[in-house]
Short mmCIF file of C-alpha atoms and ligand atoms in Angstrom, two decimals:
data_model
loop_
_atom_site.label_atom_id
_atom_site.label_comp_id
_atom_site.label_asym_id
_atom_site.label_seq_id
_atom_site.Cartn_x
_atom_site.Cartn_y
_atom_site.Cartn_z
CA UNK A 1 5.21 31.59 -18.09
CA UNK A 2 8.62 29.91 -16.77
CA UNK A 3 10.32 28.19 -19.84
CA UNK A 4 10.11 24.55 -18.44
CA UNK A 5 6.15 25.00 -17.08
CA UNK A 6 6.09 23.47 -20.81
CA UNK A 7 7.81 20.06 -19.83
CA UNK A 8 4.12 19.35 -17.59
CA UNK A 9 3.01 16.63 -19.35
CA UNK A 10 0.87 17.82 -22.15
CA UNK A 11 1.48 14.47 -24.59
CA UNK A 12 -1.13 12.41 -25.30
CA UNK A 13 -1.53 10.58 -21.86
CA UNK A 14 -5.11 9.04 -21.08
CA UNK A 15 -7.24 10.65 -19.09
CA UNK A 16 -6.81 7.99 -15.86
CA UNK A 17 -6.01 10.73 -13.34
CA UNK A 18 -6.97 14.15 -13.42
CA UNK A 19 -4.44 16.50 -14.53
CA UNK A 20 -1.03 17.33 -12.70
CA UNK A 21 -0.75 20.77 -11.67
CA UNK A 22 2.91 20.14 -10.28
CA UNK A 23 6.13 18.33 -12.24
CA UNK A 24 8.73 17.25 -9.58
CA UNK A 25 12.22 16.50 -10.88
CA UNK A 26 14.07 15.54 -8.07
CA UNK A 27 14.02 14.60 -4.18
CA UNK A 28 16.23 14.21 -1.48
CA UNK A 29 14.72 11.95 1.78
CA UNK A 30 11.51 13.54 2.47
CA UNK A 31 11.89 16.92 0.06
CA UNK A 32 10.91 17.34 -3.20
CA UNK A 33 11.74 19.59 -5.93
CA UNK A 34 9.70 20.73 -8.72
CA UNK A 35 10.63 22.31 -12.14
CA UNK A 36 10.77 25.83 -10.62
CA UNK A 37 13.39 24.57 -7.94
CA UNK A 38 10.22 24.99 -5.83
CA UNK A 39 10.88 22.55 -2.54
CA UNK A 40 7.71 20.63 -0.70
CA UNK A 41 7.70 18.15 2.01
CA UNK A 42 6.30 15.02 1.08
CA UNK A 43 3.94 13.24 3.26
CA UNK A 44 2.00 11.05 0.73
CA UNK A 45 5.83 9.22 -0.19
CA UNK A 46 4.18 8.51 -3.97
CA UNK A 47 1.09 6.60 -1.58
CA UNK A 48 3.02 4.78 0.85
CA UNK A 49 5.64 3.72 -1.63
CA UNK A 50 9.05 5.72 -1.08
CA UNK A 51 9.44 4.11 2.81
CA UNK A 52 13.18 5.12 2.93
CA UNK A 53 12.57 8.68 1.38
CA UNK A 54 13.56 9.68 -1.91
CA UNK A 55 17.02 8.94 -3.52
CA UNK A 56 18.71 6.87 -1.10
CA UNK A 57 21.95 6.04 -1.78
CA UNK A 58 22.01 2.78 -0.90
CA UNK A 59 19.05 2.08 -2.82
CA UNK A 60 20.41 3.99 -5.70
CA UNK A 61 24.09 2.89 -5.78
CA UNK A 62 22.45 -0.94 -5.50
CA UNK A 63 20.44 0.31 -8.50
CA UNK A 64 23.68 1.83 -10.43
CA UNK A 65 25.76 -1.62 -9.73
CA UNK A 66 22.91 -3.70 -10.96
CA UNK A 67 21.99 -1.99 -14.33
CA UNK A 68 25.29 -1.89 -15.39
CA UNK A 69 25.90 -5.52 -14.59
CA UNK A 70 22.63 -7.40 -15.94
CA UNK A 71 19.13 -5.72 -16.77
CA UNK A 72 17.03 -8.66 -17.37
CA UNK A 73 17.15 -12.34 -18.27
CA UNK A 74 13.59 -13.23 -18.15
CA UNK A 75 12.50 -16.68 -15.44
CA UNK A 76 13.79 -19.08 -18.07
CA UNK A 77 16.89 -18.41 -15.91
CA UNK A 78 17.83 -17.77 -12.10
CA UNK A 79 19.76 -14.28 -11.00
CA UNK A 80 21.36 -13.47 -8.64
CA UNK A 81 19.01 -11.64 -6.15
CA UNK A 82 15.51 -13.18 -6.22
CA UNK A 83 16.46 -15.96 -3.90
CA UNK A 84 18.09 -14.39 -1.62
CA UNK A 85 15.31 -11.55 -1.86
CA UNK A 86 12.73 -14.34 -1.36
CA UNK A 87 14.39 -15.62 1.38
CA UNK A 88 14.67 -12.52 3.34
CA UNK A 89 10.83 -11.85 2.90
CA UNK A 90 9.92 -15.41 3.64
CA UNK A 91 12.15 -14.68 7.02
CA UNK A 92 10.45 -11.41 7.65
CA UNK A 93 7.07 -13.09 7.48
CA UNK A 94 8.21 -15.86 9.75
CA UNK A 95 9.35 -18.55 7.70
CA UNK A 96 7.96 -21.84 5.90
CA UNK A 97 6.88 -20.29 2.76
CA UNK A 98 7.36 -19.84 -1.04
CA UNK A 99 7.31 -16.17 -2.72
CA UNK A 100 6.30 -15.60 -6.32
CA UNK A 101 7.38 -11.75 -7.71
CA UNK A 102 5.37 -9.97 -9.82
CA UNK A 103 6.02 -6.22 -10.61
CA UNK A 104 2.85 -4.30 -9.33
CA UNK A 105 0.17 -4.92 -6.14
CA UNK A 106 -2.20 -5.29 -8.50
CA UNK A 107 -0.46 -8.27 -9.96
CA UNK A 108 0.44 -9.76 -6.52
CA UNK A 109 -3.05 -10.01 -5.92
CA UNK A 110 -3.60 -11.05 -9.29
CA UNK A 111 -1.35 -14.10 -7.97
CA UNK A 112 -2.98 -14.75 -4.62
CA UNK A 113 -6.79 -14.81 -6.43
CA UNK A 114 -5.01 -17.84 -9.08
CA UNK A 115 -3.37 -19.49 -5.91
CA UNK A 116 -6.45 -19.56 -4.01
CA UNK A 117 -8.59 -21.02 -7.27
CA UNK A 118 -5.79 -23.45 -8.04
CA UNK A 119 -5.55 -24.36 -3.95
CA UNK A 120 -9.58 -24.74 -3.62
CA UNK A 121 -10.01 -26.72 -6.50
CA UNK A 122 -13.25 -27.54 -8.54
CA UNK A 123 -15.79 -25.68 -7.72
CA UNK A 124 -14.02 -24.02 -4.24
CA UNK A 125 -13.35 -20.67 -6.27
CA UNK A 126 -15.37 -17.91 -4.22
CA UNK A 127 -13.55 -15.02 -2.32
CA UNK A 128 -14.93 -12.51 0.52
CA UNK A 129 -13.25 -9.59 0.13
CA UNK A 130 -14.84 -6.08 2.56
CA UNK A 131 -16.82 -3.28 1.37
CA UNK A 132 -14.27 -0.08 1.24
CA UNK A 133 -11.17 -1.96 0.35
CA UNK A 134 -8.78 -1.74 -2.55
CA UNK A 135 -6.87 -4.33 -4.09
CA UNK A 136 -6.49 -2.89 -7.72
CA UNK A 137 -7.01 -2.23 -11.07
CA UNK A 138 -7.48 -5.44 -13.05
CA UNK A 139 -10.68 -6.91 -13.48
CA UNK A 140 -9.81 -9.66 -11.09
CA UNK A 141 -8.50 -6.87 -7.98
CA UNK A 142 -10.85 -4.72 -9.39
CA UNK A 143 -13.99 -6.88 -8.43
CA UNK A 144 -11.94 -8.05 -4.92
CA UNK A 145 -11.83 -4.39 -4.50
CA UNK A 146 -15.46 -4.01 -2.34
CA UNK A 147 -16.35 -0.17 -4.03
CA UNK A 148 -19.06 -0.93 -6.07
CA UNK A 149 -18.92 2.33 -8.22
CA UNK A 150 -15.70 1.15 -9.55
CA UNK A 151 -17.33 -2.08 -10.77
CA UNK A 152 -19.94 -0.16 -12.48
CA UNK A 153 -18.61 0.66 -15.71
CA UNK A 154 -16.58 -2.72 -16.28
CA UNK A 155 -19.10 -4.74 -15.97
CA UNK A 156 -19.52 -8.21 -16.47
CA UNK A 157 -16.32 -8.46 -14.07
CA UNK A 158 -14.98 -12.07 -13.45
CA UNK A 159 -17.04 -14.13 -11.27
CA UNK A 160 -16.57 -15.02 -7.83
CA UNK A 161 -16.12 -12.50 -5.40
CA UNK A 162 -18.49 -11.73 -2.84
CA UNK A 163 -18.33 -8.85 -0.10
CA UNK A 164 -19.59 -7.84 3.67
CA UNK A 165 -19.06 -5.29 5.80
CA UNK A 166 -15.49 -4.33 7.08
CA UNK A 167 -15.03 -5.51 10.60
CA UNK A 168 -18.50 -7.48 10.99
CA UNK A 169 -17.73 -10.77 11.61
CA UNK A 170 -20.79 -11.77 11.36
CA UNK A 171 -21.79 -10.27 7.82
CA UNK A 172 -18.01 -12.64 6.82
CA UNK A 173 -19.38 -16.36 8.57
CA UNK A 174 -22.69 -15.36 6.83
CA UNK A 175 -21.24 -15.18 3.35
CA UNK A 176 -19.38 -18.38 3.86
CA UNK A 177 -20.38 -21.66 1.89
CA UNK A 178 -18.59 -24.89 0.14
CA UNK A 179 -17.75 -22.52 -2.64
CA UNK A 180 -15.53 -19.81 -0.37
CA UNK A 181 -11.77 -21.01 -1.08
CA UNK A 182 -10.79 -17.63 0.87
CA UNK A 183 -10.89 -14.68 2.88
CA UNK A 184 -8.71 -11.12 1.47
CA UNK A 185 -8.79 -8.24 3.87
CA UNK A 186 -6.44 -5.11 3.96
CA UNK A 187 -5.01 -5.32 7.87
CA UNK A 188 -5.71 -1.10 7.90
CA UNK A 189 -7.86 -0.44 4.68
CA UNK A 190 -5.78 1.87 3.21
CA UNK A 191 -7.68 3.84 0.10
CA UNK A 192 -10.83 3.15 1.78
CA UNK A 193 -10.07 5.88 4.14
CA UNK A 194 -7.19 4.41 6.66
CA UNK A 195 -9.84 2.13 8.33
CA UNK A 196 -8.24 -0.25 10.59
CA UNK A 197 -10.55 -3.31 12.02
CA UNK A 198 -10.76 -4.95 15.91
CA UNK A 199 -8.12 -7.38 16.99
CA UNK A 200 -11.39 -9.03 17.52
CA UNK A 201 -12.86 -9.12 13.94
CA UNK A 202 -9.57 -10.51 12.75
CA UNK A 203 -8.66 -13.57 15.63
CA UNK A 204 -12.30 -13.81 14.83
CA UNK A 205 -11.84 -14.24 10.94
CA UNK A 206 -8.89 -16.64 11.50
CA UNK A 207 -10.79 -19.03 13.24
CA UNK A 208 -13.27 -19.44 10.67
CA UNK A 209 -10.79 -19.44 8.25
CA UNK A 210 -9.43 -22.67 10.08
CA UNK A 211 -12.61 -24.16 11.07
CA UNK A 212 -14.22 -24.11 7.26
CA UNK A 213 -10.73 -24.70 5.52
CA UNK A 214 -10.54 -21.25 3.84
CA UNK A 215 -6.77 -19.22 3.21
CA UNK A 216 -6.92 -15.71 5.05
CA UNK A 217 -4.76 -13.51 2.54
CA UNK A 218 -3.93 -10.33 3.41
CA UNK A 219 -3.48 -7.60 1.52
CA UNK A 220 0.01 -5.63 2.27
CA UNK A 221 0.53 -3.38 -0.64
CA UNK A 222 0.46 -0.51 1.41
CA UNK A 223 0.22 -1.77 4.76
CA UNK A 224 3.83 -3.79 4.77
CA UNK A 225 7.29 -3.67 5.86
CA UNK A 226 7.28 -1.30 8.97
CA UNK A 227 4.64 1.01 7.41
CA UNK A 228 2.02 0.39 9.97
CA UNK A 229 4.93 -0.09 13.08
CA UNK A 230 5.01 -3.40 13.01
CA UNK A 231 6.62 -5.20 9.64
CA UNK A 232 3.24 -6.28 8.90
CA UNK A 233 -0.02 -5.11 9.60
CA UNK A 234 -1.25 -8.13 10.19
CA UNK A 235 0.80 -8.25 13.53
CA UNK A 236 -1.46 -5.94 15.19
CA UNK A 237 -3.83 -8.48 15.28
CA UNK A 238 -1.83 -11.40 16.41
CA UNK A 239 -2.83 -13.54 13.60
CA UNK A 240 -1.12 -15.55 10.94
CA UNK A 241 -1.95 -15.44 7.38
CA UNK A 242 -1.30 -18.23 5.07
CA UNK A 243 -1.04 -15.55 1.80
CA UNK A 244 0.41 -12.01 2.13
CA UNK A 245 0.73 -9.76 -1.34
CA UNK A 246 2.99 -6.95 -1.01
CA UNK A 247 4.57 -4.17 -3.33
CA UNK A 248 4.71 -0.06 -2.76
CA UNK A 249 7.80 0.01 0.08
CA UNK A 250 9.31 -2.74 -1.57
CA UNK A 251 11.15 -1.53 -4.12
CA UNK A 252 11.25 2.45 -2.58
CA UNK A 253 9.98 3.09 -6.17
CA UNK A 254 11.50 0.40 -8.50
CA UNK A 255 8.47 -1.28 -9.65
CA UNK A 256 8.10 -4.82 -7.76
CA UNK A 257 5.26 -6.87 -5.70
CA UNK A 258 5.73 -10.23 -4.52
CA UNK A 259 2.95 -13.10 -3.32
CA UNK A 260 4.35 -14.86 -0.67
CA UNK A 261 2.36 -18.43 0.59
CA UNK A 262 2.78 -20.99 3.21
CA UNK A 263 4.76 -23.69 1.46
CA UNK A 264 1.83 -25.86 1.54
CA UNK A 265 -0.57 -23.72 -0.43
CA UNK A 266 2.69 -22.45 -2.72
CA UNK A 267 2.56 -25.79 -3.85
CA UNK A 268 -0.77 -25.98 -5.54
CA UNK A 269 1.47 -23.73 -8.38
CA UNK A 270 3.18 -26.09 -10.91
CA UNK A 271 5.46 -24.91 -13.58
CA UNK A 272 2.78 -23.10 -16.33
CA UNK A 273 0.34 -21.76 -14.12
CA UNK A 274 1.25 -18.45 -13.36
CA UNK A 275 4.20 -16.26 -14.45
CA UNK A 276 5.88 -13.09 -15.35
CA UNK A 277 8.11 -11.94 -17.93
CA UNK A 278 9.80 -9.17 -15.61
CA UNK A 279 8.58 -10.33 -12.05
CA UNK A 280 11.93 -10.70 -9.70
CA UNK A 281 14.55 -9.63 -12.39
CA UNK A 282 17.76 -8.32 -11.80
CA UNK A 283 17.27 -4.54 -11.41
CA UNK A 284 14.05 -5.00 -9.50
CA UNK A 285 14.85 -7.66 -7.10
CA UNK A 286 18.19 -5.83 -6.77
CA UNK A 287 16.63 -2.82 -5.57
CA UNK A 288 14.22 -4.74 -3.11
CA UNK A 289 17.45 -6.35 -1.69
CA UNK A 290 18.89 -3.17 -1.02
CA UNK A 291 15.59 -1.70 0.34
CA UNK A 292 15.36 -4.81 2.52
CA UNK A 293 18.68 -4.71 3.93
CA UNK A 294 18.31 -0.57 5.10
CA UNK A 295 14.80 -1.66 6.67
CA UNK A 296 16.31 -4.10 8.79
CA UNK A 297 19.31 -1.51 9.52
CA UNK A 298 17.36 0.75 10.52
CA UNK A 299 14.65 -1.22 11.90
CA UNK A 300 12.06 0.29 9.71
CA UNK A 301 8.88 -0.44 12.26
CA UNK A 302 10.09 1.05 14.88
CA UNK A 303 11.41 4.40 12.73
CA UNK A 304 7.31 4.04 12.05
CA UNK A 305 6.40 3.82 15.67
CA UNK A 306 8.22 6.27 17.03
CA UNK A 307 7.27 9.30 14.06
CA UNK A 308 4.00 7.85 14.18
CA UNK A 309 3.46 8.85 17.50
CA UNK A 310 4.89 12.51 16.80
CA UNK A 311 2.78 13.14 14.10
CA UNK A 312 -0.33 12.07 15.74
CA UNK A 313 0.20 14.42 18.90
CA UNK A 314 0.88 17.47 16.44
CA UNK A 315 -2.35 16.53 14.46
CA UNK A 316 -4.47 16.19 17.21
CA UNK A 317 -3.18 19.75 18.13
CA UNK A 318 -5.03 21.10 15.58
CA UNK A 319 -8.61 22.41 16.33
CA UNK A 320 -9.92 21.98 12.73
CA UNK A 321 -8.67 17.65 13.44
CA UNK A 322 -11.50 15.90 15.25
CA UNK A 323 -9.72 12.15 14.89
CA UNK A 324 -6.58 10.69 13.98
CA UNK A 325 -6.46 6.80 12.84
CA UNK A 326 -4.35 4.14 12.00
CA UNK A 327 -0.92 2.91 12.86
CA UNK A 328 2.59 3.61 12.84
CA UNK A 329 2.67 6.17 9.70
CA UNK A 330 -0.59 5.35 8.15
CA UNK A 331 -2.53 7.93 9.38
CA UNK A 332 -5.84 9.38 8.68
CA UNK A 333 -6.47 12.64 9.78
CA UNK A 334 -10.41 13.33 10.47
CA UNK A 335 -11.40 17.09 9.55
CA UNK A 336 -14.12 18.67 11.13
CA UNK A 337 -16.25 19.59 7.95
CA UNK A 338 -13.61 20.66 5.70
CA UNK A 339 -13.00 19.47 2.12
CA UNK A 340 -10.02 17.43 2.54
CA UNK A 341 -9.54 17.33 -1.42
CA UNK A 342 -9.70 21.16 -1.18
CA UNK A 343 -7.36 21.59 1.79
CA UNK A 344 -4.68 19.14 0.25
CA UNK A 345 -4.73 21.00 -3.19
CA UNK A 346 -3.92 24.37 -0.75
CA UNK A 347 -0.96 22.55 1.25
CA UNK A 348 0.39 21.74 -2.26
CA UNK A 349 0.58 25.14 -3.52
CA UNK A 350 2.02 26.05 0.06
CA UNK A 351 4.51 23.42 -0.06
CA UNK A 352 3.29 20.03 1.35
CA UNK A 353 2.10 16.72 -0.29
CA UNK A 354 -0.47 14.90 1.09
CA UNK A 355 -4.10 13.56 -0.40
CA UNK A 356 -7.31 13.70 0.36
CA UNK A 357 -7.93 9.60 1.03
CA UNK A 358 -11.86 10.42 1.45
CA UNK A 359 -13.84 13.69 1.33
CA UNK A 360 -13.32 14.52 4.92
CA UNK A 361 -9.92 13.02 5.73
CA UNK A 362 -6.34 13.38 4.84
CA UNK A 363 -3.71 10.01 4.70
CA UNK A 364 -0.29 10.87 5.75
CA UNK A 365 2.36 8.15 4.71
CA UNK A 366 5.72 9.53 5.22
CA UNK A 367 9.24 8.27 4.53
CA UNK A 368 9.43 6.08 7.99
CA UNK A 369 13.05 7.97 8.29
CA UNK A 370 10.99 11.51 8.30
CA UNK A 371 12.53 13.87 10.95
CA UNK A 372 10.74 15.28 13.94
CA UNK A 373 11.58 18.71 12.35
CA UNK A 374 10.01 17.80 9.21
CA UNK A 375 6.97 16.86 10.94
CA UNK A 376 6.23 20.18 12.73
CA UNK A 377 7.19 21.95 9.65
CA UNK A 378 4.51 19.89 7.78
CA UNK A 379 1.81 19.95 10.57
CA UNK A 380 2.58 24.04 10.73
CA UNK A 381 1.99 24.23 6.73
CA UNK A 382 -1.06 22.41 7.25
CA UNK A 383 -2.67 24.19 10.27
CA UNK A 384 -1.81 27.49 8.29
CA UNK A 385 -4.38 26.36 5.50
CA UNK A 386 -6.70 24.85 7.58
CA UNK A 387 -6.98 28.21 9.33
CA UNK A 388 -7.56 30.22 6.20
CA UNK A 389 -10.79 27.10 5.15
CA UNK A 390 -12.06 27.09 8.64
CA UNK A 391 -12.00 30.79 8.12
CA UNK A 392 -13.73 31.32 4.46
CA UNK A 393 -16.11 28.67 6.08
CA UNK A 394 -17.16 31.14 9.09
CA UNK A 395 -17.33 33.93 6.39
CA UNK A 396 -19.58 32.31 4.32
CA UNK A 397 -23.22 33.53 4.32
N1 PLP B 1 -3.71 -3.27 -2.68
C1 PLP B 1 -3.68 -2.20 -1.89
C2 PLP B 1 -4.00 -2.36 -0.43
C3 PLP B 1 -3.35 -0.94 -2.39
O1 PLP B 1 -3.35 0.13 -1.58
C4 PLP B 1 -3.06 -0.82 -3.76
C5 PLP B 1 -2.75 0.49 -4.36
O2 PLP B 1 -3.00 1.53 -3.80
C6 PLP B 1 -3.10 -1.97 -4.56
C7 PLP B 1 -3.40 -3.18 -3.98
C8 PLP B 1 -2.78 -1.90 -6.03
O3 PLP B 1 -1.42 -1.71 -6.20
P1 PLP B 1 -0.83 -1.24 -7.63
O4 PLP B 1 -1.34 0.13 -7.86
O5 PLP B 1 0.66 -1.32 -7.44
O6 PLP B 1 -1.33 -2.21 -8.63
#
């Protein structure tokens, strides 16, 4: 065995994810390296996080500047870049509104859920959240998340989420009553299986949301900032929110989420109710600045359109792909009867990262500056494997 196959983590980690089989130690744009010097393409960016690809230098010399400047101060103090970083997002996302950082999605929705509670009031606490979304890990996300199984062993969860079917309109208005102080919906529901809704379902939930005084949040942890080709997901519906969460792209990797609000719901906060002892600090927000600023260089959505629409013709080459979904570079690639877990573990050991986002589909979510090159290398990688399990499959007895 290779000396450093003994630097895989082996410590005492907890047993949250099943067991690495691959250390990677360094990465270049869309390439990856592992501890053998091994490279892989990587399609899954560390799910949908590393938009601009790995290591980029503007990213990383904004990084360098910052942590030898001024780490942290804690919120007891402005810096320098979480203004101007909230003003830039508050742009983005059309203007009008407040921003409060946090440092995970989780936690931005963990923000959003408090907003809504302090905005409804007494007794206006309730949120409809869909079957098949994902919104986190807390107890609070993890109940908005609508995948009962999770709930299961967590039980009693905090009180006051409720969920219906995604895109049913009907199932939503249904589940509405005084108590509903909002509506939280993924624009493309990511972990669920890259579902997108109707344009329909979501003009549709808008309207209610104004007719029975209810927020619409929307959940852009993995959907925002030119992932989707558009900077929001919520774009492809032609609606407004008056909550969006982010995190992933936002920091390329540097741990940050942010809650932004329509000024008049922001100001249901008041100093003491909600906070963050490392939410917007200097090396974070720094980061997101930089990130931010390369996005709107490059104009990040339509880097997303345009490889979104090369990706999806060279998937739907594939025999063994019955359906590609999604937008921009969210996709979900539909397999006719494979195991998609199976057939992901076999592009890894060929040389490609991507995941299995349900048992019979694949999620692509590329660096949004992926080359076409890169793409038919990846798409060859993968129709090489899915030969050899569409082959064991007509061998089998
Ligand atoms: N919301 C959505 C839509 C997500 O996809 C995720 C993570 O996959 C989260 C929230 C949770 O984000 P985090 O893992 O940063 O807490």
């Amino acid at each position: 065995m290779p000396e450093h196959a003994a630097t895989l983590p082996d410590g005492p980690l907890m047993s949250t994810y099943a067991s690495p089989t691959v250390e990677f130690v360094h990465g270049r744009g869309s390439e990856l390296y592992d501890v053998e010097g091994r490279r892989y393409l990587d399609f899954l960016g560390g799910l949908a996080v590393t938009s601009l690809g790995h290591a980029h230098p503007q990213v990383a010399d904004a990084l360098g500047r910052q942590a030898r400047k001024l780490l942290h101060v804690s919120n007891l103090f402005a810096n320098e870049h979480n203004g101007p970083l909230a003003a830039t997002l508050d742009r983005l996302l059309g203007g009008g509104g407040k921003v409060f950082f946090a440092n995970s999605g989780a936690e931005a929705n963990e923000a959003a859920l408090k907003l809504a509670r302090k905005w409804g009031g007494h007794g206006k606490y309730q949120v409809i959240s869909a079957y098949g979304s994902f919104h986190g890990r807390t107890l609070a996300t993890l109940h908005a998340t609508g995948q009962p199984a999770k709930h299961e062993a967590f039980q009693p969860l905090p009180e006051g989420f409720r969920h219906v079917a995604w895109d049913d309109l009907d199932a939503l208005e249904a589940a509405i009553d005084p108590s509903v102080a909002a509506v939280f919906l993924e624009p493309v529901q990511g972990e669920g299986g890259v579902n997108p809704a109707t344009v329909e379902f979501f003009q549709g939930v808008r309207r209610l949301c104004d007719e029975r005084d209810l927020l619409l949040i929307i959940d852009e942890v993995q959907t925002g900032l030119g992932r989707t080709g558009e900077w929001f997901g919520f774009e492809h519906y032609g609606v407004r929110p008056d909550v969006v969460t982010l995190a992933k792209a936002l920091g390329n990797g540097v741990p940050i989420g942010s809650c932004w609000a329509r000024a008049e719901v922001a100001e249901a906060f008041v100093p003491g109710d909600h906070g963050s002892t490392f939410g917007g600090q200097p090396l974070a927000a720094a980061a997101a600045r930089a990130v931010l600023a390369v996005m709107e260089e490059i104009d990040a959505p339509a880097c997303a359109r345009r490889a979104g629409a090369v990706l999806t013709e060279d998937l739907l080459a594939l025999p063994a792909v019955t359906d590609v979904r999604g937008f921009g570079l969210l996709l979900g690639a539909e397999l006719d009867g494979l195991d998609a877990r199976l057939v992901a573990a076999d592009c890894l050991a060929a040389g490609l990262v991507i995941n299995g986002v349900t048992p019979t589909a694949l999620r692509f979510a590329p660096s949004l500056l992926v080359t076409d090159d890169e793409i038919h290398e990846a798409v060859s990688i993968l129709s090489t494997v899915l030969d050899a399990h569409a082959a064991a499959r007509t061998e089998r007895p």
